[in-house]
């Protein structure tokens, strides 16, 4: 009896929660209908405290209304509510249709493999659906170290814009025309041209003066009889990556089914314009049939259309040049052989060029990176072994926030530096953060670290880099590693240069995905040497960085007059009576370049003995190189375990550069 009562109570409680969720939704929608959008958002946001289970329907309504009405103060809450919806531990039957619609709205910016996986999870009511969808959004988050996901907000901003501006059809999941779908994927194009393509009498005469076997009188009658004046729209995006040989060209035009994306500009040409032969002759304005000759009317359309658009992008210019070259009246050989077939051939080539660019383009591109000053990042990993012999990386993250700092300070100088304010006071209000995030194969965070780094700014155009060192244990080659640098202005009275979905304090951003090299291999039977870190100005008393108390030069460039500094780690020494002994022999030779007949000249050579307890030795070493002249050198090091005579050696090239 008690179990029955408990069951009935659970059903009653569940129904109460469903009723409460429905009431919260309706209350918010009532406020939205009355254009009280803030009240609607506040009602929906209360669901997080009032409901025992997340509500995807409430989260989606919240993010839709906040982005449709550009309510930037609510964007972080919108991102938080969406993440709350993804924290569900099961897929409720009442929510399946909503999740299917949401997945349909995200699929255009996903890989096909991920789409398939998510569809499978959703069809089986598998809660892994939430993990994988959350992992997707985390991977494309421009600031993955914060809870706020700007890319999610940007996606919905684009949906709102597309619905308001691209409504000449409703053939996409967003109820927009095809332009809306592409806008949601890639954002605003770099270049755009719209209009109506007309072929005038002068266009026909000019074309027939260039193309052989083209009768202007026949063409005029045939083309004006067809009278196509199609509306077109061309979008140009610069190449998104190195895999793309050409820019991405998207062409839209009217079709019997409304405005659609076209395979090429040739889709605007009537099909009958490419027909040839007597039984396919073309009607004229007078109602007669005239044979066009070797050149089909479609080829005239092609020549005029591509020539008119040639200045927009090399895609059109290339095919316009091809027609000038192959269809020219002065070299009619190809025309005599192929005749009107040249038109369809060019059509296929034009289709293929666009298709290849689309295939090489990514599924989605964020515009957020163009709205905030980029911070250049470089990563330098060094491979070592821990006390237990497990491999790890001492990884340097170097960033260049100098330009972002100067640009922001200049645009906010009246607030940051009123009369009487010292530069140091303004400088102290900036914060530079370096971070690293390790993701698993799904895209969820395995571990992360974020630290404040010293902001290095000088009066020079190219400042010295700011840097941080992260210790990264080797776990798996399948892990994805993200490095990031953020510059923040903590003065709340200032504003960023552009109004974006980012946090208002963010003024500079750098982010890269990085693949670490293979780990240092540890053969217990051999003497093992970790990667050597190069630098100069060793300070034995420094407390700033216990790993490398010197200026690190990852490119191995040492200023003239400086002493070379090294950090090295040696493993698998064999102690005798608890004491390990080894010898380091190093030699520096100069590469004489074209004076190779003289061979290499030894500049510095020395043998040093070391003793230590245990099998592992870590140290920093200074080598006197102050007298070396600028040039190319090779450092050769040989470590020998004096107890076993095992040895390990390495040659490292470096440069001495002028200190001017």
XYZ file of C-alpha atoms in Angstrom:
660
model
C 0.000 0.000 0.000
C 2.830 2.377 0.872
C 4.545 1.755 -2.474
C 1.288 2.472 -4.333
C 0.886 5.740 -2.467
C 4.492 6.665 -3.255
C 3.887 5.900 -6.939
C 0.727 8.016 -7.008
C 2.564 10.846 -5.252
C 5.346 10.702 -7.861
C 2.792 10.925 -10.688
C 1.042 13.804 -8.978
C 4.347 15.609 -8.396
C 5.383 15.067 -12.015
C 2.068 16.407 -13.270
C 2.429 19.417 -11.001
C 5.853 20.128 -12.484
C 4.524 19.816 -16.048
C 1.658 22.156 -15.181
C 4.078 24.652 -13.582
C 6.360 24.571 -16.625
C 3.370 25.204 -18.897
C 2.219 28.072 -16.693
C 5.683 29.707 -16.736
C 5.785 29.407 -20.538
C 2.324 30.940 -20.968
C 2.984 33.765 -18.510
C 6.140 34.693 -20.387
C 4.419 34.514 -23.782
C 1.634 36.757 -22.528
C 4.235 39.359 -21.573
C 5.943 38.935 -24.950
C 2.662 39.494 -26.816
C 2.220 42.706 -24.839
C 5.779 43.727 -25.810
C 6.970 43.612 -22.210
C 10.048 41.615 -23.149
C 12.003 42.163 -19.945
C 9.138 40.807 -17.864
C 8.885 37.774 -20.180
C 12.583 37.030 -19.747
C 12.429 37.431 -15.987
C 9.490 35.019 -15.768
C 11.284 32.424 -17.884
C 14.529 32.843 -15.987
C 12.716 32.040 -12.734
C 12.103 28.517 -14.089
C 15.625 27.536 -13.144
C 14.754 27.956 -9.458
C 11.092 26.889 -9.619
C 11.378 23.681 -11.673
C 13.033 20.454 -10.577
C 13.964 19.535 -14.150
C 15.415 21.677 -16.951
C 13.090 22.968 -19.678
C 14.450 23.225 -23.211
C 11.268 24.986 -24.368
C 11.703 27.787 -21.833
C 15.427 28.085 -22.626
C 14.780 28.383 -26.379
C 12.054 30.995 -25.909
C 14.404 32.999 -23.694
C 17.270 32.966 -26.171
C 14.922 33.702 -29.097
C 13.331 36.782 -27.509
C 16.599 38.197 -26.143
C 18.323 37.996 -29.539
C 15.315 39.099 -31.614
C 15.174 42.314 -29.590
C 18.934 42.772 -29.135
C 18.684 42.621 -25.336
C 22.421 42.282 -24.719
C 22.115 42.552 -20.971
C 20.338 39.184 -20.991
C 22.722 37.280 -23.266
C 24.731 35.685 -20.476
C 21.523 34.465 -18.836
C 20.358 33.108 -22.204
C 23.574 31.125 -22.539
C 23.211 29.919 -18.958
C 19.604 28.740 -19.460
C 20.567 26.827 -22.610
C 23.356 25.092 -20.697
C 20.821 24.351 -17.926
C 18.587 22.652 -20.520
C 21.540 20.462 -21.562
C 22.103 19.355 -17.956
C 19.025 17.105 -18.047
C 19.682 13.474 -17.110
C 17.003 12.082 -19.435
C 15.021 13.019 -22.539
C 11.397 13.553 -21.590
C 8.834 12.281 -24.108
C 7.107 15.659 -24.104
C 10.395 17.309 -25.172
C 11.396 14.997 -28.034
C 9.720 17.105 -30.748
C 11.338 20.276 -29.348
C 14.781 18.676 -29.266
C 14.276 17.417 -32.831
C 13.501 20.963 -33.975
C 16.468 22.383 -32.063
C 18.772 19.770 -33.582
C 17.444 20.645 -37.048
C 18.343 24.291 -36.398
C 21.889 23.413 -35.327
C 22.646 20.728 -37.924
C 23.536 23.181 -40.740
C 26.608 24.288 -38.745
C 27.663 20.746 -37.743
C 29.658 18.002 -39.396
C 27.604 15.222 -40.968
C 29.157 12.667 -38.629
C 28.047 14.588 -35.552
C 24.572 15.089 -37.040
C 24.257 11.333 -37.508
C 25.435 10.573 -33.966
C 23.067 13.076 -32.398
C 20.129 11.771 -34.461
C 20.870 8.254 -33.248
C 21.093 9.312 -29.594
C 17.868 11.282 -29.836
C 15.963 8.471 -31.573
C 16.992 6.099 -28.758
C 16.258 8.611 -25.965
C 19.928 8.271 -25.012
C 21.035 11.056 -22.596
C 24.469 11.011 -24.284
C 22.667 13.339 -26.693
C 23.133 16.151 -24.148
C 26.835 15.410 -23.665
C 27.605 15.485 -27.381
C 25.515 18.577 -28.099
C 27.119 20.397 -25.186
C 30.542 19.286 -26.432
C 29.802 20.745 -29.874
C 28.939 24.161 -28.461
C 31.975 24.065 -26.188
C 34.321 23.375 -29.098
C 33.164 26.436 -31.056
C 32.933 28.715 -28.006
C 35.393 31.617 -28.598
C 35.885 31.997 -24.817
C 35.745 28.411 -23.512
C 37.032 29.365 -20.048
C 33.840 31.253 -19.218
C 30.321 29.910 -18.771
C 29.059 32.414 -21.332
C 29.070 31.039 -24.906
C 29.223 33.913 -27.395
C 28.998 31.583 -30.412
C 25.636 30.239 -29.208
C 24.324 33.795 -28.932
C 25.762 34.705 -32.335
C 23.946 31.711 -33.860
C 20.629 32.980 -32.555
C 21.437 36.566 -33.520
C 21.935 35.331 -37.072
C 18.652 33.410 -36.961
C 16.833 36.560 -35.848
C 18.472 38.646 -38.599
C 17.822 36.025 -41.274
C 14.154 35.726 -40.358
C 13.752 39.500 -40.546
C 15.648 40.039 -43.817
C 15.603 36.874 -45.953
C 11.922 36.094 -46.286
C 11.384 35.676 -50.034
C 10.828 31.980 -49.431
C 10.283 29.627 -46.470
C 12.186 26.564 -47.618
C 14.607 26.249 -44.672
C 14.180 25.033 -41.105
C 14.423 28.702 -40.046
C 11.458 29.687 -42.278
C 13.756 31.782 -44.457
C 14.933 31.563 -48.031
C 18.317 30.024 -48.874
C 20.113 33.284 -48.142
C 19.078 32.922 -44.510
C 20.608 29.450 -44.279
C 23.957 30.636 -45.659
C 23.910 33.741 -43.475
C 23.412 31.573 -40.378
C 26.380 29.445 -41.436
C 28.843 32.144 -42.442
C 27.523 35.527 -41.350
C 27.554 38.624 -43.579
C 29.486 38.244 -46.863
C 32.585 40.285 -47.608
C 31.064 41.508 -50.881
C 27.532 41.426 -52.210
C 25.907 42.450 -55.485
C 22.213 42.388 -56.315
C 20.160 43.418 -59.305
C 18.504 42.281 -62.502
C 20.527 40.753 -65.314
C 19.475 42.227 -68.650
C 20.898 41.584 -72.112
C 20.654 44.750 -74.173
C 20.964 45.238 -77.906
C 24.438 46.703 -77.443
C 25.412 43.660 -75.339
C 24.383 41.369 -78.202
C 26.237 43.389 -80.842
C 29.383 43.561 -78.705
C 29.233 39.822 -78.050
C 28.752 38.922 -81.716
C 31.709 41.115 -82.666
C 33.879 38.899 -80.452
C 32.349 35.444 -80.853
C 32.522 33.658 -84.188
C 29.431 32.316 -85.971
C 27.203 34.740 -84.073
C 24.546 36.572 -86.083
C 23.416 39.666 -84.107
C 20.062 39.900 -85.939
C 19.193 36.298 -85.169
C 20.387 36.625 -81.566
C 18.438 39.815 -81.014
C 15.191 38.196 -82.164
C 15.726 34.983 -80.209
C 16.957 36.544 -76.939
C 14.343 39.297 -76.863
C 11.747 36.621 -77.557
C 12.802 34.801 -74.402
C 12.963 38.103 -72.529
C 14.570 36.830 -69.295
C 15.315 39.583 -66.783
C 16.143 37.508 -63.709
C 16.764 38.937 -60.255
C 20.088 37.759 -58.848
C 22.163 38.122 -55.720
C 25.846 37.167 -55.402
C 27.667 36.799 -52.072
C 31.458 36.562 -51.853
C 33.332 35.210 -48.830
C 37.119 35.251 -48.647
C 38.728 31.827 -48.403
C 38.122 30.490 -44.901
C 41.114 28.136 -44.870
C 44.102 26.956 -46.884
C 42.145 24.006 -48.282
C 40.042 26.413 -50.336
C 41.681 27.359 -53.623
C 39.101 30.047 -54.371
C 36.762 32.340 -52.520
C 33.345 30.977 -51.651
C 30.847 32.304 -54.201
C 27.142 31.937 -53.423
C 24.592 32.804 -56.111
C 20.889 33.256 -55.504
C 18.102 33.842 -57.995
C 14.412 33.513 -58.698
C 13.052 30.089 -59.582
C 9.549 28.663 -60.052
C 9.760 27.764 -56.342
C 10.822 31.192 -55.092
C 14.262 32.627 -54.362
C 16.802 29.788 -54.170
C 20.548 29.212 -54.082
C 21.774 28.388 -57.600
C 24.495 26.043 -58.770
C 25.901 28.803 -60.957
C 24.805 31.983 -62.719
C 23.924 29.757 -65.709
C 20.831 28.587 -63.817
C 19.280 31.972 -64.660
C 19.481 31.212 -68.379
C 16.387 29.539 -69.941
C 17.074 25.879 -70.787
C 15.858 26.293 -74.369
C 18.571 28.901 -74.955
C 21.115 26.070 -75.199
C 19.139 23.962 -77.683
C 20.409 23.678 -81.261
C 19.535 21.972 -84.506
C 16.586 22.731 -86.760
C 14.002 21.003 -84.613
C 15.210 23.045 -81.647
C 15.262 26.441 -83.376
C 14.116 29.356 -81.275
C 10.909 31.406 -81.581
C 11.344 35.084 -82.352
C 9.319 38.180 -81.586
C 7.639 37.826 -84.986
C 6.735 34.220 -84.299
C 9.129 32.712 -86.844
C 11.869 30.167 -86.138
C 15.449 31.124 -86.919
C 18.557 28.964 -86.603
C 21.127 30.625 -84.394
C 24.173 29.001 -85.951
C 27.218 27.608 -84.180
C 26.806 29.936 -81.212
C 23.677 29.180 -79.185
C 21.709 31.986 -77.521
C 22.667 30.453 -74.191
C 26.308 31.139 -74.959
C 25.494 34.802 -75.553
C 23.736 34.921 -72.182
C 26.788 33.306 -70.581
C 29.214 35.736 -72.164
C 27.182 38.777 -71.123
C 26.480 37.558 -67.565
C 30.055 36.519 -66.751
C 31.493 39.680 -68.316
C 29.156 41.890 -66.280
C 30.205 40.134 -63.062
C 33.911 39.733 -63.892
C 35.008 42.588 -61.607
C 33.205 41.109 -58.593
C 35.418 38.046 -58.130
C 38.038 36.023 -59.962
C 35.508 33.192 -60.274
C 33.526 35.208 -62.829
C 36.626 36.823 -64.315
C 38.222 33.431 -64.964
C 35.286 32.151 -66.994
C 34.914 35.459 -68.837
C 38.579 35.180 -69.858
C 38.071 31.563 -70.908
C 35.243 32.566 -73.214
C 37.307 35.381 -74.703
C 40.114 32.931 -75.361
C 38.211 29.882 -76.629
C 35.229 31.500 -78.309
C 37.073 34.314 -80.061
C 36.248 34.761 -83.749
C 39.951 34.870 -84.617
C 40.449 31.257 -83.438
C 37.287 29.346 -84.325
C 38.895 25.912 -84.187
C 37.248 24.839 -80.949
C 33.928 26.290 -82.078
C 34.057 24.358 -85.309
C 34.694 21.160 -83.367
C 32.389 21.618 -80.384
C 30.008 24.354 -81.501
C 27.088 24.982 -79.127
C 28.355 22.237 -76.792
C 30.818 24.792 -75.387
C 28.001 26.462 -73.459
C 27.009 23.381 -71.418
C 30.694 22.521 -70.930
C 31.344 25.928 -69.381
C 28.194 25.520 -67.281
C 29.530 22.258 -65.837
C 32.917 23.834 -65.093
C 31.266 26.771 -63.334
C 29.093 24.435 -61.246
C 32.109 22.322 -60.293
C 34.194 25.329 -59.196
C 31.496 26.455 -56.753
C 30.935 22.903 -55.522
C 34.639 22.395 -54.816
C 34.802 25.628 -52.817
C 31.722 24.632 -50.820
C 33.147 21.183 -50.075
C 36.394 22.697 -48.785
C 34.629 25.350 -46.688
C 33.971 24.666 -42.989
C 30.459 23.926 -41.729
C 30.302 27.295 -39.981
C 32.340 30.446 -39.450
C 32.042 32.885 -36.578
C 32.204 36.628 -37.153
C 33.102 37.324 -33.530
C 36.824 37.070 -34.269
C 36.487 40.032 -36.664
C 34.760 42.166 -34.037
C 37.503 42.220 -31.435
C 41.239 42.835 -31.686
C 43.104 39.590 -32.249
C 45.936 38.622 -29.921
C 48.607 36.565 -31.660
C 49.543 33.397 -29.789
C 52.515 31.072 -30.140
C 52.942 27.748 -28.359
C 56.285 26.156 -27.446
C 56.098 22.701 -25.814
C 59.061 20.975 -24.164
C 58.909 17.258 -23.359
C 59.959 15.933 -19.965
C 59.366 13.025 -17.571
C 57.865 13.346 -14.102
C 59.191 11.847 -10.882
C 57.251 8.658 -11.606
C 58.524 8.489 -15.181
C 55.248 9.652 -16.755
C 55.668 12.025 -19.706
C 54.508 15.633 -19.494
C 54.990 18.917 -21.342
C 56.263 22.212 -19.982
C 54.379 24.402 -22.456
C 55.036 28.095 -22.985
C 52.118 30.230 -24.150
C 53.359 33.517 -25.594
C 50.906 36.268 -26.522
C 51.139 39.731 -28.067
C 48.406 41.893 -26.451
C 50.289 45.149 -27.184
C 48.094 46.366 -30.066
C 44.836 45.421 -28.361
C 45.947 47.369 -25.284
C 47.016 50.471 -27.216
C 43.850 50.475 -29.355
C 41.545 50.182 -26.369
C 43.403 52.747 -24.277
C 43.271 55.212 -27.181
C 39.529 54.769 -27.721
C 38.836 55.219 -23.979
C 41.550 57.752 -23.143
C 39.162 60.398 -21.774
C 37.828 57.909 -19.234
C 41.033 56.011 -18.547
C 43.407 58.970 -18.419
C 41.680 62.197 -17.374
C 43.944 65.132 -16.662
C 46.406 64.360 -13.917
C 46.144 60.563 -14.265
C 49.400 58.636 -14.529
C 49.852 55.953 -17.185
C 50.526 53.383 -14.462
C 47.087 54.010 -12.962
C 45.371 53.289 -16.268
C 47.665 50.330 -16.925
C 46.689 48.675 -13.631
C 43.062 48.430 -14.767
C 43.936 45.944 -17.510
C 44.184 42.216 -16.933
C 45.752 39.604 -19.207
C 44.570 36.023 -18.779
C 46.204 32.947 -20.288
C 44.405 29.641 -20.307
C 44.575 26.065 -21.484
C 41.726 23.633 -21.909
C 41.986 19.909 -22.634
C 38.919 18.368 -24.281
C 38.063 14.701 -24.691
C 37.083 13.159 -28.021
C 33.458 14.239 -27.473
C 34.448 17.850 -26.907
C 33.730 18.069 -23.187
C 36.292 19.584 -20.849
C 38.662 17.082 -19.267
C 40.667 19.708 -17.412
C 41.477 23.396 -17.690
C 43.654 26.059 -16.139
C 43.495 29.837 -16.366
C 46.015 32.213 -14.827
C 46.757 35.904 -14.837
C 49.878 36.725 -16.815
C 52.087 39.779 -16.691
C 50.953 42.295 -19.313
C 54.081 43.381 -21.164
C 53.745 46.719 -22.967
C 56.579 48.867 -24.273
C 56.720 51.996 -26.359
C 57.737 49.992 -29.405
C 55.368 48.889 -32.181
C 56.213 45.228 -31.503
C 56.381 44.668 -27.769
C 58.094 41.722 -26.087
C 55.608 38.895 -25.595
C 53.770 38.123 -22.414
C 54.079 34.470 -21.444
C 52.916 31.761 -19.080
C 54.108 28.183 -18.551
C 51.626 25.318 -18.245
C 52.454 21.784 -17.128
C 50.412 19.368 -19.249
C 50.449 15.646 -18.441
C 50.334 13.327 -21.426
C 47.057 11.394 -21.415
C 46.014 10.536 -24.967
C 46.726 11.574 -28.540
C 42.962 11.976 -29.046
C 42.695 14.884 -26.628
C 42.164 18.304 -28.179
C 44.045 21.191 -26.564
C 42.921 24.818 -26.745
C 45.150 27.731 -25.760
C 43.708 31.185 -25.223
C 44.689 34.733 -24.263
C 42.207 37.384 -23.132
C 42.791 41.073 -22.445
C 40.213 42.681 -20.140
C 39.611 46.299 -19.196
C 38.164 46.189 -15.678
C 37.054 49.841 -15.768
C 33.272 49.444 -15.955
C 32.783 52.949 -17.365
C 34.616 52.101 -20.589
C 33.186 50.378 -23.657
C 34.689 48.134 -26.340
C 35.235 49.664 -29.774
C 32.464 47.535 -31.334
C 29.186 46.379 -29.846
C 29.401 42.564 -29.795
C 28.047 39.545 -27.974
C 31.264 39.367 -25.924
C 31.584 40.313 -22.273
C 31.836 44.114 -22.070
C 35.261 43.926 -20.384
C 36.876 41.828 -23.139
C 39.145 43.946 -25.395
C 41.443 41.412 -27.024
C 41.226 37.696 -27.748
C 43.485 34.987 -29.106
C 42.614 31.310 -29.388
C 44.233 28.378 -31.149
C 43.800 24.636 -31.261
C 47.166 22.972 -30.890
C 48.389 19.441 -31.407
C 51.253 18.577 -29.083
C 54.127 16.474 -30.417
C 54.478 12.880 -29.330
C 55.594 12.444 -25.711
C 59.164 11.874 -24.605
C 59.769 8.133 -24.792
C 61.136 6.561 -21.645
C 63.278 3.468 -22.062
C 64.239 2.405 -18.500
C 67.322 0.643 -19.863
C 68.723 3.798 -21.467
C 69.899 7.208 -20.326
C 67.174 9.661 -21.384
C 67.499 13.421 -21.984
C 64.489 15.727 -22.011
C 64.142 18.658 -24.414
C 66.654 21.437 -23.764
C 65.323 24.961 -23.196
C 67.518 27.718 -24.640
C 67.957 31.247 -23.379
C 70.303 33.774 -21.830
C 70.805 35.991 -18.738
C 70.617 33.184 -16.179
C 69.747 34.528 -12.737
C 70.465 31.920 -10.060
C 68.755 34.091 -7.435
C 65.543 34.555 -9.437
C 62.302 33.522 -7.770
C 60.032 34.438 -10.689
C 60.151 31.062 -12.407
C 61.712 28.060 -10.773
C 61.738 26.106 -14.039
C 63.715 28.558 -16.166
C 65.252 31.539 -14.308
C 66.453 33.146 -17.538
C 65.165 34.831 -20.688
C 63.895 32.009 -22.880
C 64.609 32.120 -26.619
C 62.506 29.455 -28.305
C 64.000 30.349 -31.674
C 67.498 29.895 -30.169
C 68.688 33.412 -30.909
C 71.211 34.796 -28.409
C 72.142 38.513 -28.457
C 75.848 39.240 -28.849
C 77.507 39.737 -25.480
C 75.087 37.476 -23.608
C 75.908 34.190 -21.907
C 73.981 31.155 -23.131
C 71.657 29.561 -20.566
C 70.246 26.028 -20.699
C 67.635 24.076 -18.802
C 68.082 20.307 -19.003
C 66.655 17.197 -17.366
C 68.370 13.797 -17.304
C 66.652 10.514 -16.415
C 67.479 6.866 -15.620
C 70.821 7.481 -13.937
C 72.015 4.395 -12.035
C 73.152 5.208 -8.473
C 76.010 3.388 -6.761
C 75.541 3.338 -2.996
C 72.761 5.897 -3.505
C 74.921 8.324 -5.463
C 74.699 8.960 -9.187
C 77.618 10.470 -11.087
C 77.585 11.756 -14.648
C 79.644 13.950 -16.918
C 78.500 16.641 -19.321
C 80.727 17.494 -22.216
C 79.653 20.380 -24.417
C 81.189 21.940 -27.467
C 80.215 24.955 -29.574
C 81.329 25.102 -33.191
C 80.692 27.834 -35.735
C 79.180 27.178 -39.146
C 81.289 29.113 -41.643
C 78.780 28.896 -44.489
C 80.557 29.391 -47.828
C 83.872 29.020 -46.028
C 83.088 25.301 -45.694
C 86.571 24.364 -46.904
C 87.902 25.606 -43.578
C 85.460 23.306 -41.793
C 83.842 24.068 -38.458
C 85.847 25.901 -35.855
C 85.568 25.026 -32.177
C 84.676 28.142 -30.176
C 83.872 26.780 -26.697
C 84.490 23.350 -25.141
C 84.256 22.098 -21.582
C 83.656 18.990 -19.445
C 81.660 19.246 -16.219
C 81.086 16.567 -13.600
C 77.873 16.214 -11.523
C 76.786 14.157 -8.536
C 73.231 13.648 -7.332
C 71.130 11.290 -5.260
C 68.552 9.305 -7.181
C 68.108 8.588 -10.872
C 66.822 12.002 -12.021
C 68.658 15.308 -12.379
C 67.196 18.746 -13.217
C 69.345 21.864 -13.493
C 70.102 25.146 -15.268
C 73.503 25.817 -16.749
C 75.282 28.926 -18.025
C 77.818 28.706 -20.858
C 80.131 31.630 -21.496
C 79.399 32.854 -25.026
C 79.821 36.601 -24.544
C 82.775 36.745 -26.946
C 81.037 34.956 -29.836
C 80.518 37.027 -32.978
C 77.126 37.061 -34.767
C 76.646 33.949 -36.849
C 75.361 30.364 -36.929
C 76.577 27.902 -34.318
C 76.004 24.329 -33.185
C 75.907 23.246 -29.554
C 76.826 19.587 -29.080
C 76.149 18.030 -25.679
C 77.103 14.545 -24.459
C 75.895 13.191 -21.109
C 77.659 10.091 -19.755
C 76.584 8.068 -16.715
C 79.942 7.351 -15.050
C 78.531 4.348 -13.185
C 77.311 2.531 -16.313
C 79.077 4.394 -19.151
C 75.716 4.817 -20.878
C 75.485 8.055 -22.795
C 73.053 10.302 -24.631
C 73.952 13.129 -26.973
C 72.251 15.886 -28.895
C 73.200 18.604 -31.416
C 71.301 21.903 -31.340
C 71.783 24.796 -33.761
C 71.498 28.416 -32.601
C 72.330 31.929 -33.729
C 74.218 34.776 -32.147
C 72.574 37.993 -33.323
C 73.668 41.591 -33.236
C 72.524 43.393 -30.093
C 72.006 46.699 -31.944
